[in-house]
Amino acid sequence: MNSIYPLGRWLGVLVLAIMLSAWGPAAQVQAQSRNLPDFTNLVDQVGPSVVNIRTIEKVQRGAEQDAQTPDEEMQELLRRFFGIPMPGPRQPQPQRPDRAQPEEKQRGIGSGFILTPDGFIMTNAHVVQGADQVIVTLTDKREFKARIVGADRRTDVAVVKIEANGLPAVRIGDVSRLRAGQWVMAIGSPFGLDNTVTAGIVSAKARDTGDYLPFIQTDVAINPGNSGGPLINMNGEVVGINSQIYSRSGGFMGISFAIPIDEAMRISDQLRASGRVQRGRIGVQIDQVSKEVAESLGLSKPQGALIRAVEPGGPADKAGIEAGDIILQVENTAIEKANDLPRQIGNLRPGSRATLQVWRRGAQRDIAVTIGEFEPEKTASRQRANEEDRKATATRHWGLQVSELTDNQKRELKIKGGVRVEAVAEAAARAGLREGDVITAIANTEITNLAEWEALAARLDKSRPVNVLFRRGEWAQYALIRPTR
């Protein structure tokens, strides 16, 4: 009996070990799942504050669109595919005055979020730009016609207003406390699918893409239609507006960008107060300070903004700033890289005085400058008139309407040429192109003007996919346009 008991105990331990080994992975997975974030409460909390934004544009139906009536189109179809002869030609009908009446056409879909219970909503400027009508749909399926309070294209921030009260407004978070690696969530309408929730982490802060604002970079899945929706931290607070994606196909590729909410709120406050944004300027052309330049001038490290040229009679010229100066600080705020300067100056009120810390010929000095005003963006009526002028000379291929670049646009983008996208539809929209993009090459061939675009487009097979190289701000990327079959 004494020899049997140790054997039984050993068998019991063996069975227990086998059971633990079988349960171990499941228990381990369960423990790991407890460490993953749960977004359900955040969705319940913030979801009702996110809206779908649909824009409508009134298009003038041209005479060429009315050249064939439905009956004539059917006759042509019967003749071409079934060999049925068409009847004799119809007598021309007198043109009716109502043939050129404008038609409503859905222009695009985006997202937004409720700022105040009385109906102020924030979104991207490119979502509502050029729209004749803006329709806001809440999560309870109520629809409202929205009024565009103001839109700032330089920062891509817009505010619209609907007539409603008691709406669930978002809470604004503190971007300064946001850190790379933190979990964040987005809610929006990718591809028109309302209230879609995606999540990821903050990849980087203050990512400089060459635009007017530094962006929050994330790996949250953002696709066309997400634009204008909120980026939310784990406290249920909005920390950014989803604005851009980096993509070669028009779809999500793991890199997306959001406008920091503190900057967006500063813009929205001005839009709500006056319908436009005032920005400061001093009238200089700037460049980065290279390591070689910093060493040659006695700077301890490459920093600041190198002044390449000074606008004659401008604020900087009047203050005594010279070409070759390096601006190190604006009102005690350090200028680490060149793009920091226009951002800091732009935040200052026109007419105010600011002290700039300048490095000149191996010595540091302070210079006071009176801030000028950046050229205001065109009013809606002026902008629409200019757009119509451009569209009069624009052409269409692959769902793209493009026009000639102006000399100012070439200088701003620092490119030799290309064509500006005025409108997108069908294949081009699916590829991720949008109004304002600048196409610099097509089918691996560089183009510098509208005539070259036309000549090349005429030679290409419109039924085959074609790659285009385009610029959006300072970023260049490829898109593959696949024609509808």
Tab-separated table of C-alpha atoms in Angstrom:
chain	number	residue	atom	x	y	z
A	1	MET	CA	0.000	0.000	0.000
A	2	ASN	CA	2.838	2.331	0.823
A	3	SER	CA	4.261	1.909	-2.708
A	4	ILE	CA	0.894	2.623	-4.388
A	5	TYR	CA	0.295	6.026	-2.696
A	6	PRO	CA	3.361	7.808	-4.157
A	7	LEU	CA	2.418	6.479	-7.598
A	8	GLY	CA	-1.150	7.792	-7.234
A	9	ARG	CA	0.103	11.143	-6.085
A	10	TRP	CA	2.486	11.278	-9.037
A	11	LEU	CA	-0.355	10.464	-11.447
A	12	GLY	CA	-2.456	13.236	-9.906
A	13	VAL	CA	0.319	15.770	-10.369
A	14	LEU	CA	0.758	14.615	-13.978
A	15	VAL	CA	-2.961	14.996	-14.746
A	16	LEU	CA	-2.976	18.449	-13.128
A	17	ALA	CA	0.054	19.490	-15.205
A	18	ILE	CA	-1.621	18.300	-18.396
A	19	MET	CA	-4.791	20.241	-17.531
A	20	LEU	CA	-2.811	23.394	-16.739
A	21	SER	CA	-0.850	23.093	-19.980
A	22	ALA	CA	-4.138	22.842	-21.895
A	23	TRP	CA	-5.721	25.779	-20.057
A	24	GLY	CA	-2.564	27.891	-20.048
A	25	PRO	CA	-2.823	29.480	-23.528
A	26	ALA	CA	-6.507	30.300	-23.050
A	27	ALA	CA	-5.804	31.855	-19.659
A	28	GLN	CA	-2.876	33.749	-21.139
A	29	VAL	CA	-4.999	35.088	-24.028
A	30	GLN	CA	-7.704	36.109	-21.579
A	31	ALA	CA	-5.149	37.954	-19.454
A	32	GLN	CA	-3.760	39.713	-22.503
A	33	SER	CA	-7.242	40.702	-23.691
A	34	ARG	CA	-7.819	42.406	-20.362
A	35	ASN	CA	-4.876	44.690	-21.149
A	36	LEU	CA	-6.244	45.791	-24.556
A	37	PRO	CA	-8.327	49.002	-24.643
A	38	ASP	CA	-12.098	48.758	-24.750
A	39	PHE	CA	-13.613	51.478	-26.936
A	40	THR	CA	-17.280	50.622	-26.397
A	41	ASN	CA	-17.917	53.295	-23.765
A	42	LEU	CA	-16.112	55.892	-25.867
A	43	VAL	CA	-18.268	55.071	-28.886
A	44	ASP	CA	-21.432	55.393	-26.800
A	45	GLN	CA	-20.180	58.669	-25.360
A	46	VAL	CA	-18.828	60.419	-28.470
A	47	GLY	CA	-20.723	58.704	-31.286
A	48	PRO	CA	-23.858	60.898	-31.057
A	49	SER	CA	-21.685	64.020	-31.477
A	50	VAL	CA	-20.308	62.893	-34.858
A	51	VAL	CA	-22.259	63.862	-37.982
A	52	ASN	CA	-22.286	62.950	-41.639
A	53	ILE	CA	-21.868	65.871	-44.047
A	54	ARG	CA	-23.149	65.640	-47.602
A	55	THR	CA	-22.507	68.453	-50.075
A	56	ILE	CA	-24.476	69.302	-53.199
A	57	GLU	CA	-23.342	71.358	-56.167
A	58	LYS	CA	-25.589	72.902	-58.811
A	59	VAL	CA	-24.203	72.111	-62.248
A	60	GLN	CA	-25.266	73.755	-65.491
A	61	ARG	CA	-26.376	71.163	-67.988
A	62	GLY	CA	-24.601	72.076	-71.194
A	63	ALA	CA	-25.991	71.781	-74.671
A	64	GLU	CA	-23.612	68.913	-75.468
A	65	GLN	CA	-25.194	66.864	-72.674
A	66	ASP	CA	-28.606	67.328	-74.255
A	67	ALA	CA	-27.491	66.557	-77.787
A	68	GLN	CA	-29.087	63.105	-77.647
A	69	THR	CA	-32.458	62.383	-76.116
A	70	PRO	CA	-33.115	59.005	-74.450
A	71	ASP	CA	-34.961	57.910	-77.618
A	72	GLU	CA	-31.968	58.751	-79.792
A	73	GLU	CA	-29.613	56.901	-77.431
A	74	MET	CA	-31.819	53.805	-77.615
A	75	GLN	CA	-31.921	53.968	-81.428
A	76	GLU	CA	-28.118	54.132	-81.531
A	77	LEU	CA	-27.900	51.158	-79.167
A	78	LEU	CA	-30.241	49.073	-81.349
A	79	ARG	CA	-28.310	49.928	-84.501
A	80	ARG	CA	-24.857	49.163	-83.100
A	81	PHE	CA	-25.541	45.948	-81.196
A	82	PHE	CA	-28.564	44.366	-82.887
A	83	GLY	CA	-28.370	45.632	-86.466
A	84	ILE	CA	-31.824	47.164	-86.281
A	85	PRO	CA	-31.960	50.147	-88.652
A	86	MET	CA	-32.771	53.512	-87.188
A	87	PRO	CA	-35.670	55.527	-88.530
A	88	GLY	CA	-34.913	58.582	-90.631
A	89	PRO	CA	-33.400	61.625	-89.026
A	90	ARG	CA	-35.664	63.634	-86.804
A	91	GLN	CA	-36.430	67.199	-87.546
A	92	PRO	CA	-34.545	69.561	-85.267
A	93	GLN	CA	-36.679	70.746	-82.415
A	94	PRO	CA	-36.673	74.346	-81.260
A	95	GLN	CA	-34.498	74.812	-78.192
A	96	ARG	CA	-36.496	75.146	-75.029
A	97	PRO	CA	-35.438	77.757	-72.523
A	98	ASP	CA	-35.511	75.271	-69.658
A	99	ARG	CA	-32.893	72.977	-71.205
A	100	ALA	CA	-30.050	74.826	-69.480
A	101	GLN	CA	-31.552	74.829	-65.997
A	102	PRO	CA	-29.041	73.872	-63.310
A	103	GLU	CA	-29.206	70.378	-61.862
A	104	GLU	CA	-28.257	69.305	-58.362
A	105	LYS	CA	-25.367	66.884	-58.167
A	106	GLN	CA	-23.952	65.294	-55.032
A	107	ARG	CA	-20.431	66.633	-54.691
A	108	GLY	CA	-18.988	64.623	-51.815
A	109	ILE	CA	-19.353	63.090	-48.376
A	110	GLY	CA	-17.415	63.904	-45.252
A	111	SER	CA	-17.677	63.984	-41.491
A	112	GLY	CA	-17.868	66.549	-38.722
A	113	PHE	CA	-18.533	66.878	-35.008
A	114	ILE	CA	-20.765	69.075	-32.867
A	115	LEU	CA	-18.946	71.895	-31.077
A	116	THR	CA	-21.880	73.483	-29.233
A	117	PRO	CA	-25.385	72.352	-28.250
A	118	ASP	CA	-26.891	75.112	-30.425
A	119	GLY	CA	-25.587	73.649	-33.692
A	120	PHE	CA	-22.044	74.815	-34.481
A	121	ILE	CA	-20.187	71.965	-36.213
A	122	MET	CA	-16.500	71.653	-37.096
A	123	THR	CA	-15.242	69.910	-40.222
A	124	ASN	CA	-12.552	70.258	-42.900
A	125	ALA	CA	-12.590	73.176	-45.309
A	126	HIS	CA	-12.121	70.842	-48.275
A	127	VAL	CA	-15.310	68.984	-47.309
A	128	VAL	CA	-17.529	72.047	-47.842
A	129	GLN	CA	-15.439	74.051	-50.312
A	130	GLY	CA	-17.388	74.937	-53.474
A	131	ALA	CA	-20.645	73.434	-52.176
A	132	ASP	CA	-23.939	75.132	-52.992
A	133	GLN	CA	-25.735	73.181	-50.300
A	134	VAL	CA	-24.556	71.348	-47.182
A	135	ILE	CA	-26.680	68.612	-45.598
A	136	VAL	CA	-25.862	67.439	-42.063
A	137	THR	CA	-27.221	64.096	-40.855
A	138	LEU	CA	-27.186	63.260	-37.136
A	139	THR	CA	-26.901	59.771	-35.698
A	140	ASP	CA	-30.656	59.799	-34.997
A	141	LYS	CA	-31.153	60.238	-38.790
A	142	ARG	CA	-32.392	63.822	-38.558
A	143	GLU	CA	-31.242	65.939	-41.496
A	144	PHE	CA	-30.532	69.679	-41.509
A	145	LYS	CA	-29.497	72.169	-44.148
A	146	ALA	CA	-26.332	73.781	-42.835
A	147	ARG	CA	-24.984	77.293	-43.315
A	148	ILE	CA	-21.227	77.659	-43.891
A	149	VAL	CA	-20.070	80.042	-41.167
A	150	GLY	CA	-16.519	80.170	-42.499
A	151	ALA	CA	-13.784	78.033	-44.021
A	152	ASP	CA	-10.024	78.488	-43.852
A	153	ARG	CA	-8.285	76.637	-46.647
A	154	ARG	CA	-4.787	77.242	-45.312
A	155	THR	CA	-5.454	75.158	-42.211
A	156	ASP	CA	-8.308	73.103	-43.748
A	157	VAL	CA	-10.707	74.028	-40.920
A	158	ALA	CA	-14.351	74.976	-41.447
A	159	VAL	CA	-17.369	75.671	-39.248
A	160	VAL	CA	-20.981	75.131	-40.310
A	161	LYS	CA	-24.202	75.877	-38.422
A	162	ILE	CA	-27.494	74.033	-38.228
A	163	GLU	CA	-30.654	75.331	-36.576
A	164	ALA	CA	-31.056	72.953	-33.650
A	165	ASN	CA	-30.714	72.973	-29.868
A	166	GLY	CA	-29.854	70.484	-27.160
A	167	LEU	CA	-27.290	68.706	-29.329
A	168	PRO	CA	-24.594	66.475	-27.761
A	169	ALA	CA	-21.376	68.496	-28.004
A	170	VAL	CA	-17.895	66.974	-27.833
A	171	ARG	CA	-15.357	67.648	-25.081
A	172	ILE	CA	-12.078	69.243	-26.165
A	173	GLY	CA	-8.848	67.580	-25.036
A	174	ASP	CA	-5.366	68.875	-24.240
A	175	VAL	CA	-3.059	68.153	-27.174
A	176	SER	CA	0.044	68.973	-25.125
A	177	ARG	CA	-0.592	65.853	-23.036
A	178	LEU	CA	-0.876	63.603	-26.077
A	179	ARG	CA	2.103	61.269	-26.496
A	180	ALA	CA	3.347	59.008	-29.274
A	181	GLY	CA	2.206	55.455	-28.588
A	182	GLN	CA	-1.116	56.389	-26.951
A	183	TRP	CA	-4.326	54.815	-28.180
A	184	VAL	CA	-6.714	57.029	-30.143
A	185	MET	CA	-10.004	56.440	-31.948
A	186	ALA	CA	-11.704	57.965	-34.990
A	187	ILE	CA	-15.380	58.076	-35.906
A	188	GLY	CA	-16.501	59.142	-39.370
A	189	SER	CA	-18.092	58.197	-42.679
A	190	PRO	CA	-15.420	56.453	-44.785
A	191	PHE	CA	-16.779	55.807	-48.274
A	192	GLY	CA	-20.129	57.127	-47.027
A	193	LEU	CA	-20.525	54.472	-44.291
A	194	ASP	CA	-21.923	56.471	-41.351
A	195	ASN	CA	-20.502	56.206	-37.824
A	196	THR	CA	-17.651	53.874	-38.618
A	197	VAL	CA	-15.231	53.420	-35.712
A	198	THR	CA	-11.508	52.777	-36.195
A	199	ALA	CA	-8.661	52.847	-33.694
A	200	GLY	CA	-4.894	52.904	-33.509
A	201	ILE	CA	-2.034	54.730	-31.859
A	202	VAL	CA	-0.378	58.125	-32.172
A	203	SER	CA	2.627	57.585	-34.445
A	204	ALA	CA	4.172	61.049	-34.039
A	205	LYS	CA	3.332	64.557	-32.896
A	206	ALA	CA	4.033	67.851	-34.652
A	207	ARG	CA	4.669	66.059	-37.948
A	208	ASP	CA	5.751	68.707	-40.448
A	209	THR	CA	4.122	68.033	-43.835
A	210	GLY	CA	4.822	71.501	-45.210
A	211	ASP	CA	1.285	72.728	-44.563
A	212	TYR	CA	0.387	75.675	-42.376
A	213	LEU	CA	0.015	73.492	-39.282
A	214	PRO	CA	2.049	70.618	-37.818
A	215	PHE	CA	-0.033	67.431	-37.805
A	216	ILE	CA	-0.681	64.535	-35.450
A	217	GLN	CA	0.346	61.353	-37.280
A	218	THR	CA	-1.531	58.153	-36.447
A	219	ASP	CA	-2.008	54.657	-37.810
A	220	VAL	CA	-5.795	54.890	-37.367
A	221	ALA	CA	-7.575	53.674	-40.511
A	222	ILE	CA	-8.707	56.872	-42.268
A	223	ASN	CA	-10.242	56.765	-45.748
A	224	PRO	CA	-12.101	59.178	-48.062
A	225	GLY	CA	-15.198	60.312	-46.148
A	226	ASN	CA	-13.428	60.340	-42.769
A	227	SER	CA	-12.300	63.912	-43.454
A	228	GLY	CA	-13.551	66.313	-40.802
A	229	GLY	CA	-14.279	63.643	-38.215
A	230	PRO	CA	-12.804	63.717	-34.706
A	231	LEU	CA	-9.684	62.009	-33.390
A	232	ILE	CA	-10.501	60.986	-29.811
A	233	ASN	CA	-8.272	60.093	-26.856
A	234	MET	CA	-9.054	57.457	-24.239
A	235	ASN	CA	-10.803	60.049	-22.064
A	236	GLY	CA	-13.415	60.619	-24.764
A	237	GLU	CA	-11.970	64.043	-25.673
A	238	VAL	CA	-11.330	65.357	-29.180
A	239	VAL	CA	-7.621	65.944	-29.793
A	240	GLY	CA	-7.645	66.415	-33.563
A	241	ILE	CA	-9.576	66.611	-36.837
A	242	ASN	CA	-8.833	63.804	-39.291
A	243	SER	CA	-7.697	65.627	-42.395
A	244	GLN	CA	-5.239	63.802	-44.651
A	245	ILE	CA	-3.966	60.378	-45.590
A	246	TYR	CA	-0.749	59.303	-47.225
A	247	SER	CA	-1.750	56.935	-49.991
A	248	ARG	CA	-0.724	55.766	-53.430
A	249	SER	CA	-4.057	54.106	-54.099
A	250	GLY	CA	-6.586	56.422	-52.459
A	251	GLY	CA	-7.095	53.964	-49.596
A	252	PHE	CA	-5.606	53.638	-46.123
A	253	MET	CA	-1.912	52.694	-46.007
A	254	GLY	CA	-1.113	53.030	-42.313
A	255	ILE	CA	-0.338	56.747	-42.235
A	256	SER	CA	-2.954	59.396	-41.534
A	257	PHE	CA	-2.807	62.961	-40.272
A	258	ALA	CA	-5.016	65.005	-37.959
A	259	ILE	CA	-5.088	68.755	-37.294
A	260	PRO	CA	-4.332	69.415	-33.608
A	261	ILE	CA	-7.549	70.511	-31.925
A	262	ASP	CA	-5.963	73.466	-30.113
A	263	GLU	CA	-4.995	75.009	-33.458
A	264	ALA	CA	-8.376	74.128	-34.950
A	265	MET	CA	-10.232	75.768	-32.060
A	266	ARG	CA	-8.210	78.944	-32.482
A	267	ILE	CA	-9.244	79.040	-36.150
A	268	SER	CA	-12.883	78.186	-35.409
A	269	ASP	CA	-13.131	80.988	-32.853
A	270	GLN	CA	-12.139	83.506	-35.538
A	271	LEU	CA	-14.476	81.959	-38.094
A	272	ARG	CA	-17.407	82.145	-35.695
A	273	ALA	CA	-16.560	85.739	-34.763
A	274	SER	CA	-15.998	87.203	-38.235
A	275	GLY	CA	-16.340	84.465	-40.851
A	276	ARG	CA	-12.644	84.665	-41.756
A	277	VAL	CA	-9.178	84.259	-40.268
A	278	GLN	CA	-6.705	87.098	-39.830
A	279	ARG	CA	-3.033	86.163	-40.088
A	280	GLY	CA	0.113	88.098	-39.490
A	281	ARG	CA	2.951	88.457	-41.983
A	282	ILE	CA	6.289	90.277	-42.111
A	283	GLY	CA	7.159	89.940	-45.798
A	284	VAL	CA	10.198	87.657	-46.025
A	285	GLN	CA	11.292	84.606	-48.003
A	286	ILE	CA	12.864	81.956	-45.796
A	287	ASP	CA	14.914	78.777	-45.961
A	288	GLN	CA	16.230	76.118	-43.600
A	289	VAL	CA	19.483	76.681	-41.717
A	290	SER	CA	21.842	73.883	-42.721
A	291	LYS	CA	24.567	72.485	-40.509
A	292	GLU	CA	27.229	74.095	-42.718
A	293	VAL	CA	25.565	77.523	-42.536
A	294	ALA	CA	25.145	77.252	-38.756
A	295	GLU	CA	28.847	76.400	-38.298
A	296	SER	CA	29.995	79.187	-40.611
A	297	LEU	CA	27.906	81.775	-38.733
A	298	GLY	CA	28.898	80.610	-35.263
A	299	LEU	CA	25.572	79.083	-34.250
A	300	SER	CA	25.761	76.186	-31.815
A	301	LYS	CA	23.334	74.092	-33.879
A	302	PRO	CA	21.172	74.327	-37.033
A	303	GLN	CA	18.123	76.291	-35.902
A	304	GLY	CA	15.960	79.228	-36.854
A	305	ALA	CA	14.766	80.563	-40.214
A	306	LEU	CA	17.268	81.937	-42.716
A	307	ILE	CA	16.035	85.117	-44.442
A	308	ARG	CA	16.638	84.732	-48.187
A	309	ALA	CA	14.881	87.918	-49.301
A	310	VAL	CA	12.992	90.830	-47.763
A	311	GLU	CA	9.943	92.362	-49.421
A	312	PRO	CA	10.688	96.028	-50.199
A	313	GLY	CA	8.528	98.278	-48.043
A	314	GLY	CA	7.155	95.318	-46.084
A	315	PRO	CA	7.001	95.053	-42.279
A	316	ALA	CA	10.383	93.285	-42.015
A	317	ASP	CA	12.035	95.822	-44.309
A	318	LYS	CA	10.688	98.729	-42.266
A	319	ALA	CA	11.923	97.091	-39.051
A	320	GLY	CA	15.465	96.699	-40.418
A	321	ILE	CA	15.585	92.937	-41.000
A	322	GLU	CA	18.079	92.031	-43.736
A	323	ALA	CA	18.682	89.139	-46.106
A	324	GLY	CA	21.099	86.736	-44.401
A	325	ASP	CA	19.617	87.262	-40.951
A	326	ILE	CA	18.532	84.200	-39.001
A	327	ILE	CA	15.416	84.568	-36.860
A	328	LEU	CA	15.815	82.469	-33.710
A	329	GLN	CA	12.781	83.525	-31.651
A	330	VAL	CA	9.424	85.255	-32.015
A	331	GLU	CA	8.136	86.729	-28.751
A	332	ASN	CA	10.382	84.341	-26.720
A	333	THR	CA	9.138	81.296	-28.673
A	334	ALA	CA	12.010	79.383	-30.273
A	335	ILE	CA	12.087	78.883	-34.051
A	336	GLU	CA	13.587	75.419	-34.407
A	337	LYS	CA	13.046	75.090	-38.180
A	338	ALA	CA	12.075	77.442	-40.984
A	339	ASN	CA	8.395	76.453	-41.132
A	340	ASP	CA	7.965	77.495	-37.497
A	341	LEU	CA	8.371	81.152	-38.474
A	342	PRO	CA	5.262	81.634	-40.679
A	343	ARG	CA	3.234	79.649	-38.167
A	344	GLN	CA	4.319	81.823	-35.253
A	345	ILE	CA	3.973	85.090	-37.179
A	346	GLY	CA	0.616	83.958	-38.587
A	347	ASN	CA	-0.719	83.524	-35.046
A	348	LEU	CA	-0.014	87.167	-34.231
A	349	ARG	CA	-2.668	89.858	-34.633
A	350	PRO	CA	-2.062	92.203	-37.583
A	351	GLY	CA	-1.087	95.647	-36.321
A	352	SER	CA	0.508	94.339	-33.130
A	353	ARG	CA	4.221	94.679	-32.373
A	354	ALA	CA	6.441	91.671	-31.803
A	355	THR	CA	10.076	91.246	-30.792
A	356	LEU	CA	12.196	88.985	-32.988
A	357	GLN	CA	15.501	87.573	-31.808
A	358	VAL	CA	17.854	87.778	-34.791
A	359	TRP	CA	21.354	86.347	-35.390
A	360	ARG	CA	23.382	88.660	-37.630
A	361	ARG	CA	27.093	88.402	-38.394
A	362	GLY	CA	27.961	86.409	-35.287
A	363	ALA	CA	25.942	88.488	-32.831
A	364	GLN	CA	22.442	88.300	-31.415
A	365	ARG	CA	20.051	91.275	-31.387
A	366	ASP	CA	16.380	91.998	-30.785
A	367	ILE	CA	14.331	93.739	-33.464
A	368	ALA	CA	10.783	95.006	-32.967
A	369	VAL	CA	8.486	94.643	-35.977
A	370	THR	CA	4.904	95.744	-36.609
A	371	ILE	CA	2.979	92.727	-37.913
A	372	GLY	CA	1.250	93.118	-41.271
A	373	GLU	CA	-1.815	91.210	-42.441
A	374	PHE	CA	-1.630	88.197	-44.694
A	375	GLU	CA	-3.673	88.554	-47.854
A	376	PRO	CA	-7.243	87.573	-46.928
A	377	GLU	CA	-8.708	84.597	-48.695
A	378	LYS	CA	-11.075	85.420	-51.513
A	379	THR	CA	-14.721	85.891	-50.655
A	380	ALA	CA	-17.085	83.179	-51.783
A	381	SER	CA	-18.420	85.213	-54.725
A	382	ARG	CA	-14.952	86.237	-55.925
A	383	GLN	CA	-13.650	82.718	-55.470
A	384	ARG	CA	-16.570	81.246	-57.414
A	385	ALA	CA	-16.026	83.755	-60.251
A	386	ASN	CA	-12.346	82.840	-60.459
A	387	GLU	CA	-13.213	79.148	-60.441
A	388	GLU	CA	-15.652	79.658	-63.304
A	389	ASP	CA	-12.938	81.496	-65.286
A	390	ARG	CA	-10.554	78.581	-64.776
A	391	LYS	CA	-13.188	75.989	-65.597
A	392	ALA	CA	-13.885	77.729	-68.883
A	393	THR	CA	-10.427	76.612	-70.050
A	394	ALA	CA	-10.363	73.301	-68.154
A	395	THR	CA	-10.549	69.880	-69.755
A	396	ARG	CA	-11.786	66.476	-68.614
A	397	HIS	CA	-10.147	63.046	-68.762
A	398	TRP	CA	-10.477	60.010	-66.434
A	399	GLY	CA	-13.011	61.904	-64.307
A	400	LEU	CA	-10.527	64.766	-63.845
A	401	GLN	CA	-11.171	68.400	-64.617
A	402	VAL	CA	-7.878	70.304	-64.715
A	403	SER	CA	-6.724	73.810	-65.530
A	404	GLU	CA	-3.546	75.818	-66.037
A	405	LEU	CA	-1.453	76.738	-63.007
A	406	THR	CA	-0.920	80.421	-62.308
A	407	ASP	CA	2.575	81.828	-61.816
A	408	ASN	CA	1.776	82.478	-58.140
A	409	GLN	CA	0.763	78.850	-57.617
A	410	LYS	CA	4.012	77.651	-59.194
A	411	ARG	CA	6.036	79.936	-56.929
A	412	GLU	CA	4.146	78.868	-53.811
A	413	LEU	CA	4.647	75.172	-54.566
A	414	LYS	CA	8.203	75.696	-55.877
A	415	ILE	CA	7.526	73.661	-59.012
A	416	LYS	CA	8.167	74.288	-62.711
A	417	GLY	CA	4.638	73.463	-63.774
A	418	GLY	CA	1.777	71.028	-63.937
A	419	VAL	CA	-2.012	71.278	-64.010
A	420	ARG	CA	-4.401	72.022	-61.158
A	421	VAL	CA	-7.280	69.638	-60.398
A	422	GLU	CA	-10.530	71.631	-60.436
A	423	ALA	CA	-12.957	68.748	-59.904
A	424	VAL	CA	-12.902	64.953	-59.599
A	425	ALA	CA	-15.434	62.247	-60.309
A	426	GLU	CA	-15.644	58.533	-60.939
A	427	ALA	CA	-12.233	56.905	-61.437
A	428	ALA	CA	-10.158	59.867	-60.249
A	429	ALA	CA	-12.201	60.191	-57.051
A	430	ARG	CA	-11.750	56.503	-56.306
A	431	ALA	CA	-7.991	56.921	-56.762
A	432	GLY	CA	-7.974	59.537	-53.987
A	433	LEU	CA	-7.416	62.681	-56.058
A	434	ARG	CA	-9.264	65.806	-54.990
A	435	GLU	CA	-9.743	69.436	-55.899
A	436	GLY	CA	-6.628	71.545	-55.420
A	437	ASP	CA	-4.147	68.747	-56.152
A	438	VAL	CA	-1.471	69.581	-58.728
A	439	ILE	CA	-0.599	66.880	-61.269
A	440	THR	CA	3.044	67.074	-62.371
A	441	ALA	CA	3.366	63.814	-64.333
A	442	ILE	CA	1.147	61.262	-66.010
A	443	ALA	CA	2.120	57.811	-67.288
A	444	ASN	CA	5.682	58.505	-66.056
A	445	THR	CA	5.912	61.583	-68.287
A	446	GLU	CA	6.426	65.038	-66.792
A	447	ILE	CA	3.976	67.763	-67.809
A	448	THR	CA	4.424	71.485	-67.268
A	449	ASN	CA	1.235	73.016	-68.682
A	450	LEU	CA	-2.274	72.351	-69.911
A	451	ALA	CA	-1.208	71.941	-73.539
A	452	GLU	CA	1.218	69.129	-72.636
A	453	TRP	CA	-1.502	67.461	-70.539
A	454	GLU	CA	-3.892	67.618	-73.506
A	455	ALA	CA	-1.370	66.254	-75.971
A	456	LEU	CA	-0.360	63.360	-73.722
A	457	ALA	CA	-3.931	62.545	-72.669
A	458	ALA	CA	-4.959	62.351	-76.325
A	459	ARG	CA	-2.377	59.632	-76.974
A	460	LEU	CA	-3.152	57.453	-73.957
A	461	ASP	CA	-5.645	54.610	-73.926
A	462	LYS	CA	-8.536	55.785	-71.714
A	463	SER	CA	-9.590	52.178	-71.040
A	464	ARG	CA	-6.321	51.253	-69.318
A	465	PRO	CA	-5.082	52.239	-65.830
A	466	VAL	CA	-2.776	55.232	-65.742
A	467	ASN	CA	-0.485	56.484	-62.959
A	468	VAL	CA	-0.269	60.150	-62.052
A	469	LEU	CA	2.238	61.951	-59.842
A	470	PHE	CA	0.613	64.797	-57.937
A	471	ARG	CA	1.393	67.334	-55.235
A	472	ARG	CA	-0.812	68.058	-52.237
A	473	GLY	CA	0.794	70.889	-50.329
A	474	GLU	CA	4.484	69.997	-50.064
A	475	TRP	CA	3.880	66.267	-50.451
A	476	ALA	CA	4.237	64.374	-53.730
A	477	GLN	CA	2.573	61.020	-54.178
A	478	TYR	CA	1.397	58.611	-56.853
A	479	ALA	CA	-2.156	57.514	-57.627
A	480	LEU	CA	-3.312	54.847	-60.031
A	481	ILE	CA	-6.508	55.765	-61.884
A	482	ARG	CA	-8.439	52.674	-62.944
A	483	PRO	CA	-11.163	53.495	-65.509
A	484	THR	CA	-14.639	52.084	-64.941
A	485	ARG	CA	-15.238	49.045	-67.079
